[in-house]
């Protein structure tokens, strides 16, 4: 079996250089590649274009790379929870492209499936459609307009899974799955960090979410904070 | 006039047994509290849950288990987890029967604006554009007028659009209305104690009033 294991986060991101485009998994702070983000901060690469559904909070997740001004452009669907993000966006230091969440997911999926474009009705008639090709299709008896959206072309995808094996096979846990599987498929080079790295043979092949063919590098994260953005509880 | 819970309670009556439902943030989230016993619905959270349950009991919160509003939640028996592409796949393929969401403005032809106010910090559309572009049945929970008393039910939206010709029904603090295929808000019900005259004054878009308008049953 091919061995995809690298030593740690620093080794995994060693050839990420200035001005590259990265896909980063996670929804809010759930299922984000914490260790790789920290390694990128330490490495100090700048001019990054980051595709991620959200932009972290001020002192955690992608917010850390914003604080150090390493991100040139964010492509996200929702960026509400970050004061430094807001400051950089309003001052023009940070370029921001907001795209519908389903479009973001499907543009990753298209890349992983080797399809250059997709058609989606999301954003038809809105400012998201500006400059995009609109096509009309009749499907299941319904005639609608669709926007042509392009598959992402990213230098690296960085994802976080719950368990992985040395061959790069991944299993996610609960809603920490979110964008991770399709981003894992979409990178030219994919880095996966996992909470638990096991030997081949220990994961049930029937339970694998991402086959190792999509994962070029895998390592067990040194530690996981797994911060919760909004703790909501009910009375017993 | 209805408060937020009143709007949610009225919308809950639109939820039918066997439906898969996506609830937006704000008033739509409250709808879950008013779904009557015996009505079985499955809540979809677009970050990847079918069968979302209530908030966890203190100590049971799980960082890996959140809803689309990034709040800790639980899973009900029979629930399933999936990735974001599949989540929007089932929305696009119209497997989700009902979408309930908030709005800043709705126009008489069913356009909706709910994601961006020019000049203010723009947070993004999240999944709203995908939901409104695909859902067959969209109910909007909103205030009829803004804080300045200006109507939010308009001939044409002023704010940047989230989607076009998609809203089917609106529940506000004053009324229940549907949007006719040829355009126009048709008044269906008045909120308790609200007159047709009040609703007329609060609606800038074309309002159609046909016969006696009943008071809503909550």
Short mmCIF file of C-alpha atoms in Angstrom, two decimals:
data_model
loop_
_atom_site.label_atom_id
_atom_site.label_comp_id
_atom_site.label_asym_id
_atom_site.label_seq_id
_atom_site.Cartn_x
_atom_site.Cartn_y
_atom_site.Cartn_z
CA UNK A 1 0.00 0.00 0.00
CA UNK A 2 1.25 3.48 -0.82
CA UNK A 3 2.28 5.38 2.29
CA UNK A 4 1.02 8.97 2.44
CA UNK A 5 2.27 9.85 5.91
CA UNK A 6 4.26 12.99 6.60
CA UNK A 7 5.79 13.83 9.96
CA UNK A 8 3.78 16.86 10.97
CA UNK A 9 1.97 20.01 9.84
CA UNK A 10 5.21 21.86 9.05
CA UNK A 11 6.31 19.12 6.67
CA UNK A 12 2.82 18.90 5.12
CA UNK A 13 2.78 22.60 4.17
CA UNK A 14 6.48 22.92 3.34
CA UNK A 15 6.01 23.71 -0.37
CA UNK A 16 3.07 26.08 0.00
CA UNK A 17 4.47 29.36 -1.25
CA UNK A 18 3.35 32.98 -1.61
CA UNK A 19 0.31 33.77 -3.80
CA UNK A 20 -1.03 30.22 -3.94
CA UNK A 21 -4.73 29.27 -3.87
CA UNK A 22 -5.82 26.99 -1.03
CA UNK A 23 -9.08 25.18 -0.33
CA UNK A 24 -9.66 24.85 3.41
CA UNK A 25 -12.30 22.54 4.87
CA UNK A 26 -14.64 23.35 7.74
CA UNK A 27 -17.94 25.04 8.50
CA UNK A 28 -17.58 27.83 11.03
CA UNK A 29 -14.95 26.45 13.41
CA UNK A 30 -16.25 22.90 12.98
CA UNK A 31 -13.90 20.52 11.17
CA UNK A 32 -11.19 23.07 10.34
CA UNK A 33 -7.55 22.00 9.81
CA UNK A 34 -6.27 23.71 12.96
CA UNK A 35 -2.73 22.34 12.83
CA UNK A 36 -2.09 23.29 9.19
CA UNK A 37 -3.45 26.80 9.76
CA UNK A 38 -1.04 27.22 12.68
CA UNK A 39 1.81 25.90 10.51
CA UNK A 40 0.98 28.39 7.75
CA UNK A 41 1.04 31.24 10.29
CA UNK A 42 4.47 30.05 11.46
CA UNK A 43 5.70 29.68 7.88
CA UNK A 44 4.68 33.25 7.06
CA UNK A 45 3.59 32.72 3.42
CA UNK A 46 1.65 35.70 2.11
CA UNK A 47 -0.66 36.70 -0.72
CA UNK A 48 -2.81 33.59 -0.23
CA UNK A 49 -6.19 33.12 -1.84
CA UNK A 50 -8.23 31.06 0.58
CA UNK A 51 -11.43 29.27 -0.41
CA UNK A 52 -13.33 28.37 2.74
CA UNK A 53 -17.00 28.62 3.66
CA UNK A 54 -16.18 30.97 6.54
CA UNK A 55 -13.21 33.00 7.72
CA UNK A 56 -12.84 31.86 11.31
CA UNK A 57 -13.06 34.20 14.31
CA UNK A 58 -10.55 36.84 15.34
CA UNK A 59 -8.23 34.58 17.30
CA UNK A 60 -8.94 31.13 15.87
CA UNK A 61 -9.08 29.36 12.53
CA UNK A 62 -8.49 31.46 9.42
CA UNK A 63 -8.74 34.56 11.62
CA UNK A 64 -5.14 33.81 12.63
CA UNK A 65 -3.95 34.12 9.00
CA UNK A 66 -5.94 37.34 8.65
CA UNK A 67 -4.33 38.87 11.73
CA UNK A 68 -0.91 38.31 10.21
CA UNK A 69 -2.19 39.67 6.85
CA UNK A 70 -1.18 36.53 4.97
CA UNK A 71 -4.46 36.35 3.05
CA UNK A 72 -4.91 38.46 -0.07
CA UNK A 73 -8.30 37.15 -1.06
CA UNK A 74 -11.09 35.17 0.61
CA UNK A 75 -13.71 33.22 -1.33
CA UNK A 76 -16.50 32.33 1.12
CA UNK A 77 -20.25 32.18 1.53
CA UNK A 78 -20.53 33.78 4.98
CA UNK A 79 -17.95 35.77 6.90
CA UNK A 80 -19.88 37.36 9.74
CA UNK A 81 -17.94 36.54 12.87
CA UNK A 82 -14.63 38.29 12.54
CA UNK A 83 -13.85 41.95 13.38
CA UNK A 84 -10.38 41.96 11.81
CA UNK A 85 -11.87 40.52 8.63
CA UNK A 86 -14.38 43.35 8.55
CA UNK A 87 -11.67 45.97 9.08
CA UNK A 88 -9.46 44.60 6.28
CA UNK A 89 -12.42 44.23 3.93
CA UNK A 90 -13.70 47.77 4.49
CA UNK A 91 -10.18 49.26 4.16
CA UNK A 92 -9.69 47.39 0.88
CA UNK A 93 -6.65 45.42 2.15
CA UNK A 94 -8.54 42.18 1.71
CA UNK A 95 -10.33 41.14 -1.45
CA UNK A 96 -13.55 39.22 -0.76
CA UNK A 97 -15.64 37.18 -3.15
CA UNK A 98 -18.92 36.00 -1.67
CA UNK A 99 -20.53 33.03 -3.39
CA UNK A 100 -23.53 30.86 -2.52
CA UNK A 101 -22.73 27.99 -0.16
CA UNK A 102 -24.06 25.29 -2.47
CA UNK A 103 -22.13 26.79 -5.37
CA UNK A 104 -18.96 26.68 -3.28
CA UNK A 105 -19.50 23.03 -2.42
CA UNK A 106 -20.41 22.03 -5.96
CA UNK A 107 -17.46 23.87 -7.53
CA UNK A 108 -15.23 21.72 -5.31
CA UNK A 109 -17.16 18.61 -6.24
CA UNK A 110 -16.78 19.39 -9.95
CA UNK A 111 -13.00 19.66 -9.52
CA UNK A 112 -12.88 16.31 -7.75
CA UNK A 113 -14.98 14.67 -10.45
CA UNK A 114 -12.99 16.17 -13.33
CA UNK A 115 -15.77 18.40 -14.66
CA UNK A 116 -14.78 21.95 -15.64
CA UNK A 117 -18.17 23.60 -15.09
CA UNK A 118 -21.47 23.11 -13.35
CA UNK A 119 -24.87 24.76 -13.84
CA UNK A 120 -26.81 25.96 -10.84
CA UNK A 121 -29.90 28.12 -10.42
CA UNK A 122 -28.39 29.75 -7.30
CA UNK A 123 -27.79 33.45 -7.88
CA UNK A 124 -29.77 33.84 -11.13
CA UNK A 125 -31.06 37.41 -11.32
CA UNK A 126 -28.74 38.60 -8.53
CA UNK A 127 -25.34 40.29 -8.50
CA UNK A 128 -23.73 36.82 -8.29
CA UNK A 129 -24.75 36.35 -11.93
CA UNK A 130 -22.84 39.40 -13.19
CA UNK A 131 -20.34 38.39 -15.85
CA UNK A 132 -21.45 34.76 -15.87
CA UNK A 133 -22.98 32.77 -18.67
CA UNK A 134 -26.68 32.07 -18.17
CA UNK A 135 -28.24 29.04 -19.86
CA UNK A 136 -31.85 27.90 -19.94
CA UNK A 137 -32.56 24.22 -19.44
CA UNK A 138 -35.76 22.23 -19.20
CA UNK A 139 -35.38 19.49 -16.63
CA UNK A 140 -38.10 17.36 -15.04
CA UNK A 141 -40.68 19.46 -16.83
CA UNK A 142 -39.43 22.73 -15.38
CA UNK A 143 -37.74 25.39 -17.53
CA UNK A 144 -35.29 27.50 -15.56
CA UNK A 145 -32.22 29.65 -15.93
CA UNK A 146 -28.90 28.39 -14.61
CA UNK A 147 -25.53 30.03 -14.04
CA UNK A 148 -22.38 28.47 -15.35
CA UNK A 149 -19.91 28.11 -12.49
CA UNK A 150 -16.35 26.89 -12.84
CA UNK A 151 -14.64 24.09 -10.96
CA UNK A 152 -12.04 25.41 -8.53
CA UNK A 153 -8.41 25.13 -9.51
CA UNK A 154 -6.42 25.19 -6.31
CA UNK A 155 -2.78 24.43 -5.65
CA UNK A 156 -3.57 22.76 -2.34
CA UNK A 157 -6.58 21.46 -0.47
CA UNK A 158 -6.21 21.25 3.31
CA UNK A 159 -8.79 19.17 5.14
CA UNK A 160 -9.41 17.75 8.57
CA UNK A 161 -10.82 14.29 9.26
CA UNK A 162 -11.51 12.31 12.40
CA UNK A 163 -9.60 9.16 11.51
CA UNK A 164 -7.27 8.32 8.70
CA UNK A 165 -4.91 5.51 7.80
CA UNK A 166 -1.39 5.59 6.42
CA UNK A 167 -2.74 5.09 2.88
CA UNK A 168 -4.67 8.37 3.19
CA UNK A 169 -8.16 6.92 3.59
CA UNK A 170 -10.34 9.27 5.64
CA UNK A 171 -13.37 9.09 7.91
CA UNK A 172 -15.05 12.24 9.17
CA UNK A 173 -17.13 12.62 12.29
CA UNK A 174 -20.59 14.20 12.50
CA UNK A 175 -21.03 17.67 10.99
CA UNK A 176 -17.26 18.18 10.98
CA UNK A 177 -17.59 16.44 7.62
CA UNK A 178 -19.14 19.50 5.85
CA UNK A 179 -16.83 20.74 3.04
CA UNK A 180 -13.94 18.41 3.84
CA UNK A 181 -14.77 15.46 1.53
CA UNK A 182 -15.25 17.53 -1.63
CA UNK A 183 -12.31 19.78 -0.89
CA UNK A 184 -10.14 16.72 -0.35
CA UNK A 185 -11.08 15.67 -3.88
CA UNK A 186 -10.48 19.08 -5.39
CA UNK A 187 -6.87 19.92 -4.57
CA UNK A 188 -3.99 19.41 -6.98
CA UNK A 189 -2.22 18.35 -3.81
CA UNK A 190 -4.35 17.41 -0.82
CA UNK A 191 -3.19 17.53 2.78
CA UNK A 192 -5.28 15.77 5.41
CA UNK A 193 -4.79 16.19 9.14
CA UNK A 194 -6.54 13.72 11.41
CA UNK A 195 -7.27 13.31 15.09
CA UNK A 196 -6.19 9.70 14.94
CA UNK A 197 -3.85 8.13 12.40
CA UNK A 198 -4.02 4.34 12.21
CA UNK A 199 -2.29 1.57 10.27
CA UNK A 200 -3.79 0.26 7.03
CA UNK A 201 -6.30 -2.48 7.70
CA UNK A 202 -7.69 -0.83 10.81
CA UNK A 203 -10.42 1.11 9.00
CA UNK A 204 -13.37 -0.72 7.48
CA UNK A 205 -13.23 -0.10 3.70
CA UNK A 206 -17.03 0.18 3.66
CA UNK A 207 -16.87 3.14 6.05
CA UNK A 208 -14.28 5.25 4.18
CA UNK A 209 -15.62 8.69 3.17
CA UNK A 210 -12.57 9.84 1.19
CA UNK A 211 -10.42 7.20 -0.57
CA UNK A 212 -6.70 7.69 -0.17
CA UNK A 213 -6.20 8.30 -3.90
CA UNK A 214 -7.30 11.88 -3.24
CA UNK A 215 -4.98 12.40 -0.28
CA UNK A 216 -1.32 13.11 -0.96
CA UNK A 217 -0.18 13.78 2.59
CA UNK A 218 -1.60 12.74 5.93
CA UNK A 219 -0.54 13.32 9.52
CA UNK A 220 -1.98 13.18 13.01
CA UNK A 221 -2.51 16.69 14.38
CA UNK A 222 -0.44 17.46 17.45
CA UNK A 223 -3.47 18.79 19.33
CA UNK A 224 -7.03 19.88 18.69
CA UNK A 225 -8.74 22.73 20.49
CA UNK A 226 -12.04 22.16 18.61
CA UNK A 227 -13.45 25.45 19.80
CA UNK A 228 -17.24 25.85 19.75
CA UNK A 229 -18.48 29.10 18.23
CA UNK A 230 -21.90 29.14 19.95
CA UNK A 231 -22.66 26.86 22.85
CA UNK A 232 -26.42 26.44 23.00
CA UNK A 233 -28.03 24.19 25.59
CA UNK A 234 -31.46 23.33 26.93
CA UNK A 235 -32.65 22.63 30.46
CA UNK A 236 -32.99 19.02 31.54
CA UNK B 1 -50.54 42.03 15.96
CA UNK B 2 -48.22 39.04 16.32
CA UNK B 3 -44.88 38.86 18.08
CA UNK B 4 -42.04 36.69 16.76
CA UNK B 5 -43.39 33.59 18.46
CA UNK B 6 -46.83 34.32 17.03
CA UNK B 7 -45.43 34.45 13.50
CA UNK B 8 -43.57 31.19 14.12
CA UNK B 9 -46.73 29.58 15.53
CA UNK B 10 -48.77 30.56 12.48
CA UNK B 11 -46.10 29.26 10.11
CA UNK B 12 -45.98 25.96 12.01
CA UNK B 13 -49.53 25.34 10.76
CA UNK B 14 -48.13 25.22 7.20
CA UNK B 15 -45.89 22.31 8.12
CA UNK B 16 -47.50 19.03 7.15
CA UNK B 17 -46.88 15.47 8.24
CA UNK B 18 -44.03 13.79 6.35
CA UNK B 19 -42.27 16.96 5.24
CA UNK B 20 -38.53 17.58 5.08
CA UNK B 21 -38.08 21.18 6.17
CA UNK B 22 -35.19 23.66 6.16
CA UNK B 23 -35.50 26.44 8.74
CA UNK B 24 -33.48 29.63 8.38
CA UNK B 25 -31.96 31.65 11.20
CA UNK B 26 -34.18 33.89 13.39
CA UNK B 27 -37.98 33.53 13.49
CA UNK B 28 -37.89 30.41 11.22
CA UNK B 29 -35.85 28.56 13.88
CA UNK B 30 -38.68 29.19 16.37
CA UNK B 31 -41.12 27.34 14.10
CA UNK B 32 -39.69 24.03 15.37
CA UNK B 33 -41.10 24.82 18.84
CA UNK B 34 -44.67 24.98 17.55
CA UNK B 35 -44.96 21.92 15.34
CA UNK B 36 -47.93 20.00 16.80
CA UNK B 37 -47.58 16.53 18.27
CA UNK B 38 -48.42 13.85 15.75
CA UNK B 39 -46.95 15.83 12.85
CA UNK B 40 -43.74 14.06 11.87
CA UNK B 41 -41.26 16.30 10.11
CA UNK B 42 -37.54 15.99 9.49
CA UNK B 43 -35.47 19.14 9.89
CA UNK B 44 -32.63 19.65 7.44
CA UNK B 45 -29.63 21.73 8.41
CA UNK B 46 -27.67 22.67 5.29
CA UNK B 47 -24.27 22.05 6.86
CA UNK B 48 -25.18 18.38 6.62
CA UNK B 49 -27.94 17.02 8.90
CA UNK B 50 -31.30 15.41 8.34
CA UNK B 51 -33.12 14.76 11.59
CA UNK B 52 -31.73 17.63 13.65
CA UNK B 53 -32.82 17.59 17.28
CA UNK B 54 -32.97 20.22 20.03
CA UNK B 55 -30.02 21.88 21.79
CA UNK B 56 -28.04 19.45 23.98
CA UNK B 57 -28.33 19.25 27.73
CA UNK B 58 -25.45 21.08 29.43
CA UNK B 59 -22.31 18.95 29.31
CA UNK B 60 -23.43 17.03 26.22
CA UNK B 61 -22.39 19.66 23.68
CA UNK B 62 -20.19 18.29 20.91
CA UNK B 63 -17.84 20.54 18.92
CA UNK B 64 -18.35 18.30 15.88
CA UNK B 65 -22.14 18.64 15.94
CA UNK B 66 -23.53 22.04 15.04
CA UNK B 67 -26.36 23.43 12.93
CA UNK B 68 -26.21 25.91 10.06
CA UNK B 69 -26.33 28.74 12.61
CA UNK B 70 -23.17 27.25 14.20
CA UNK B 71 -25.07 26.36 17.38
CA UNK B 72 -24.55 23.08 19.19
CA UNK B 73 -27.42 20.69 18.49
CA UNK B 74 -28.33 17.01 18.85
CA UNK B 75 -29.39 14.26 16.46
CA UNK B 76 -32.72 12.46 16.64
CA UNK B 77 -33.18 8.74 16.07
CA UNK B 78 -33.08 8.04 12.33
CA UNK B 79 -30.97 11.08 11.54
CA UNK B 80 -28.22 11.14 8.95
CA UNK B 81 -25.07 13.16 8.29
CA UNK B 82 -23.73 14.08 4.87
CA UNK B 83 -21.34 16.50 3.21
CA UNK B 84 -22.14 20.00 1.95
CA UNK B 85 -22.33 19.01 -1.72
CA UNK B 86 -24.97 16.37 -1.00
CA UNK B 87 -26.79 18.78 1.29
CA UNK B 88 -27.25 21.30 -1.50
CA UNK B 89 -27.80 18.46 -3.93
CA UNK B 90 -30.95 17.41 -2.07
CA UNK B 91 -32.04 21.06 -1.96
CA UNK B 92 -31.43 21.58 -5.69
CA UNK B 93 -33.17 18.30 -6.54
CA UNK B 94 -36.21 19.54 -4.54
CA UNK B 95 -36.19 16.66 -2.09
CA UNK B 96 -36.54 19.22 0.72
CA UNK B 97 -40.26 20.05 0.70
CA UNK B 98 -40.39 23.36 2.51
CA UNK B 99 -37.99 26.23 3.12
CA UNK B 100 -38.82 28.84 5.74
CA UNK B 101 -36.61 31.90 5.88
CA UNK B 102 -36.48 35.54 6.87
CA UNK B 103 -36.40 38.54 4.53
CA UNK B 104 -35.62 42.24 4.54
CA UNK B 105 -37.81 42.88 1.49
CA UNK B 106 -40.16 40.90 -0.76
CA UNK B 107 -41.60 42.18 -4.03
CA UNK B 108 -45.04 41.55 -5.48
CA UNK B 109 -43.60 39.17 -8.09
CA UNK B 110 -41.92 37.02 -5.42
CA UNK B 111 -38.38 38.42 -5.48
CA UNK B 112 -36.60 38.31 -2.13
CA UNK B 113 -33.79 40.41 -0.64
CA UNK B 114 -32.28 39.16 2.59
CA UNK B 115 -28.48 39.17 2.45
CA UNK B 116 -26.99 42.56 1.83
CA UNK B 117 -27.52 46.20 2.79
CA UNK B 118 -25.30 48.52 0.71
CA UNK B 119 -23.01 50.57 2.94
CA UNK B 120 -23.16 48.09 5.79
CA UNK B 121 -20.83 45.20 6.51
CA UNK B 122 -21.84 42.39 4.17
CA UNK B 123 -21.64 39.00 5.81
CA UNK B 124 -22.62 36.89 2.85
CA UNK B 125 -25.53 34.91 1.51
CA UNK B 126 -24.57 31.55 3.04
CA UNK B 127 -26.98 28.99 1.64
CA UNK B 128 -29.89 31.40 1.10
CA UNK B 129 -29.38 31.87 -2.66
CA UNK B 130 -29.23 28.11 -3.22
CA UNK B 131 -32.35 27.55 -1.13
CA UNK B 132 -34.52 30.20 -2.76
CA UNK B 133 -33.40 29.27 -6.28
CA UNK B 134 -34.40 25.63 -5.88
CA UNK B 135 -37.07 25.19 -3.23
CA UNK B 136 -40.57 24.55 -4.57
CA UNK B 137 -42.28 25.89 -1.50
CA UNK B 138 -40.86 28.96 0.23
CA UNK B 139 -42.52 30.69 3.16
CA UNK B 140 -41.06 33.97 4.34
CA UNK B 141 -41.26 35.05 7.98
CA UNK B 142 -40.79 38.81 8.20
CA UNK B 143 -41.86 42.12 9.66
CA UNK B 144 -44.41 43.89 7.47
CA UNK B 145 -42.80 47.29 8.03
CA UNK B 146 -39.31 48.42 9.08
CA UNK B 147 -38.46 50.42 12.20
CA UNK B 148 -39.21 53.65 10.33
CA UNK B 149 -42.69 52.32 9.54
CA UNK B 150 -41.93 51.78 5.84
CA UNK B 151 -43.40 48.79 4.03
CA UNK B 152 -41.15 45.82 3.26
CA UNK B 153 -43.73 44.34 0.88
CA UNK B 154 -42.87 46.30 -2.22
CA UNK B 155 -43.64 46.63 -5.94
CA UNK B 156 -39.92 46.00 -6.51
CA UNK B 157 -37.10 45.29 -4.03
CA UNK B 158 -34.65 48.15 -3.41
CA UNK B 159 -31.98 45.97 -1.79
CA UNK B 160 -29.72 43.55 -3.69
CA UNK B 161 -31.69 40.40 -4.50
CA UNK B 162 -31.20 36.93 -3.07
CA UNK B 163 -33.48 35.29 -5.62
CA UNK B 164 -36.18 36.07 -8.15
CA UNK B 165 -39.83 34.99 -8.44
CA UNK B 166 -39.50 32.42 -5.69
CA UNK B 167 -41.53 33.43 -2.62
CA UNK B 168 -44.90 31.70 -2.39
CA UNK B 169 -46.23 32.77 0.99
CA UNK B 170 -45.48 35.45 3.60
CA UNK B 171 -46.37 35.55 7.28
CA UNK B 172 -45.88 38.90 9.03
CA UNK B 173 -46.94 40.42 12.35
CA UNK B 174 -50.04 41.69 10.52
CA UNK B 175 -51.09 39.14 7.96
CA UNK B 176 -50.74 35.97 5.91
CA UNK B 177 -50.41 36.63 2.20
CA UNK B 178 -49.55 34.58 -0.84
CA UNK B 179 -47.99 35.77 -4.06
CA UNK B 180 -50.02 35.17 -7.19
CA UNK B 181 -48.32 33.63 -10.23
CA UNK B 182 -49.19 36.76 -12.24
CA UNK B 183 -47.86 39.02 -9.44
CA UNK B 184 -49.42 40.75 -6.44
CA UNK B 185 -49.82 40.06 -2.72
CA UNK B 186 -53.13 38.31 -2.03
CA UNK B 187 -54.36 38.87 1.50
CA UNK B 188 -55.43 35.58 3.08
CA UNK B 189 -55.65 36.22 6.82
CA UNK B 190 -55.42 39.07 9.31
CA UNK B 191 -53.50 38.78 12.59
CA UNK B 192 -55.73 38.97 15.70
CA UNK B 193 -56.96 42.52 16.20
CA UNK B 194 -55.53 43.82 12.92
CA UNK B 195 -57.82 45.49 10.38
CA UNK B 196 -57.68 45.20 6.59
CA UNK B 197 -57.09 48.96 6.58
CA UNK B 198 -53.92 48.57 8.68
CA UNK B 199 -52.60 45.93 6.28
CA UNK B 200 -53.41 48.15 3.28
CA UNK B 201 -51.48 51.03 4.85
CA UNK B 202 -48.48 48.78 5.57
CA UNK B 203 -48.27 47.27 2.06
CA UNK B 204 -46.66 49.30 -0.72
CA UNK B 205 -46.83 46.55 -3.35
CA UNK B 206 -50.07 45.60 -5.14
CA UNK B 207 -52.45 44.14 -2.56
CA UNK B 208 -55.40 42.02 -3.62
CA UNK B 209 -58.31 41.77 -1.21
CA UNK B 210 -61.08 39.44 -2.23
CA UNK B 211 -64.16 39.42 -0.02
CA UNK B 212 -64.17 39.03 3.75
CA UNK B 213 -60.66 38.38 5.18
CA UNK B 214 -60.72 36.00 8.16
CA UNK B 215 -58.70 36.46 11.31
CA UNK B 216 -55.95 33.85 11.56
CA UNK B 217 -56.33 30.85 13.83
CA UNK B 218 -53.31 30.24 16.01
#
